[in-house]
XYZ file of N, CA and C in Angstrom:
111
model
N 4.999 7.927 -16.886
C 4.101 6.635 -16.235
C 3.961 7.076 -14.742
N 2.992 6.825 -14.165
C 2.899 7.139 -12.581
C 3.483 6.080 -11.769
N 3.975 5.023 -12.298
C 4.828 4.070 -11.870
C 6.166 4.572 -11.237
N 6.545 5.520 -11.764
C 7.903 6.222 -11.295
C 7.848 6.635 -9.996
N 6.573 7.063 -9.479
C 6.378 7.601 -8.078
C 6.916 6.548 -7.153
N 6.615 5.335 -7.319
C 6.882 4.429 -6.251
C 7.605 3.152 -7.054
N 8.680 3.544 -7.639
C 9.139 2.540 -8.303
C 10.093 1.560 -7.307
N 10.418 2.211 -6.264
C 11.187 1.339 -5.167
C 10.232 0.452 -4.269
N 8.840 1.008 -4.260
C 7.934 0.308 -3.271
C 7.645 -1.039 -3.951
N 7.198 -1.039 -5.052
C 6.925 -2.426 -5.549
C 7.896 -2.743 -6.653
N 7.835 -3.926 -7.048
C 8.876 -4.614 -7.906
C 8.488 -4.168 -9.415
N 8.387 -2.880 -9.574
C 7.943 -2.399 -10.946
C 6.996 -3.219 -11.623
N 5.584 -2.891 -11.335
C 4.562 -3.532 -11.811
C 4.559 -3.487 -13.432
N 5.093 -2.285 -13.865
C 5.117 -1.981 -15.289
C 5.898 -3.025 -16.036
N 6.949 -3.790 -15.502
C 7.955 -4.366 -16.053
C 7.343 -5.735 -16.826
N 6.398 -6.307 -16.283
C 5.977 -7.465 -17.049
C 5.130 -7.043 -18.199
N 4.111 -6.092 -18.184
C 3.501 -5.823 -19.515
C 4.536 -5.141 -20.292
N 5.364 -4.581 -19.964
C 6.317 -3.944 -20.938
C 7.076 -5.095 -21.603
N 7.414 -6.050 -20.868
C 8.200 -7.248 -21.690
C 7.452 -7.945 -22.438
N 6.135 -8.190 -22.153
C 5.215 -8.706 -22.884
C 4.992 -8.074 -24.078
N 4.832 -6.637 -24.026
C 4.440 -5.988 -25.147
C 5.806 -5.996 -26.173
N 6.828 -6.019 -25.455
C 8.033 -5.828 -26.393
C 8.226 -7.347 -27.296
N 7.859 -8.315 -26.356
C 7.943 -9.752 -27.125
C 6.923 -9.747 -28.340
N 5.767 -9.187 -28.019
C 4.555 -8.914 -28.896
C 5.105 -8.279 -30.229
N 5.783 -7.195 -29.917
C 6.312 -6.423 -31.276
C 7.222 -7.127 -31.944
N 8.130 -7.844 -31.292
C 8.988 -8.814 -31.917
C 8.197 -9.894 -32.752
N 7.360 -10.355 -32.171
C 6.436 -11.312 -33.001
C 5.882 -10.849 -34.272
N 5.568 -9.487 -34.215
C 4.851 -8.819 -35.182
C 6.111 -8.636 -36.231
N 7.289 -8.295 -35.872
C 8.451 -8.018 -36.798
C 8.843 -9.422 -37.440
N 8.886 -10.309 -36.489
C 9.242 -11.789 -37.139
C 8.197 -12.622 -37.126
N 7.307 -12.595 -38.049
C 6.192 -13.503 -38.213
C 6.827 -15.091 -38.479
N 6.417 -16.113 -37.598
C 6.950 -17.541 -37.846
C 7.882 -17.758 -36.835
N 8.376 -16.922 -36.030
C 9.351 -17.052 -35.146
C 8.976 -17.626 -33.727
N 7.609 -17.351 -33.467
C 7.018 -17.863 -32.317
C 5.414 -18.138 -32.605
N 4.553 -17.424 -33.242
C 3.170 -17.912 -33.405
C 3.225 -19.041 -34.319
N 3.475 -18.587 -35.750
C 3.481 -19.632 -36.656
C 4.693 -20.580 -36.544
N 4.495 -21.861 -36.277
C 5.639 -22.744 -35.849
C 6.160 -23.191 -37.268
């Protein structure tokens, strides 16, 4: 990822989408834990 070039400059802009994607994968693994109440 090109974010490693200026990781100290900004507050890691890739962190948010990464956490979101991780949560998305967890939701896929555990259906009913978040989406389907």
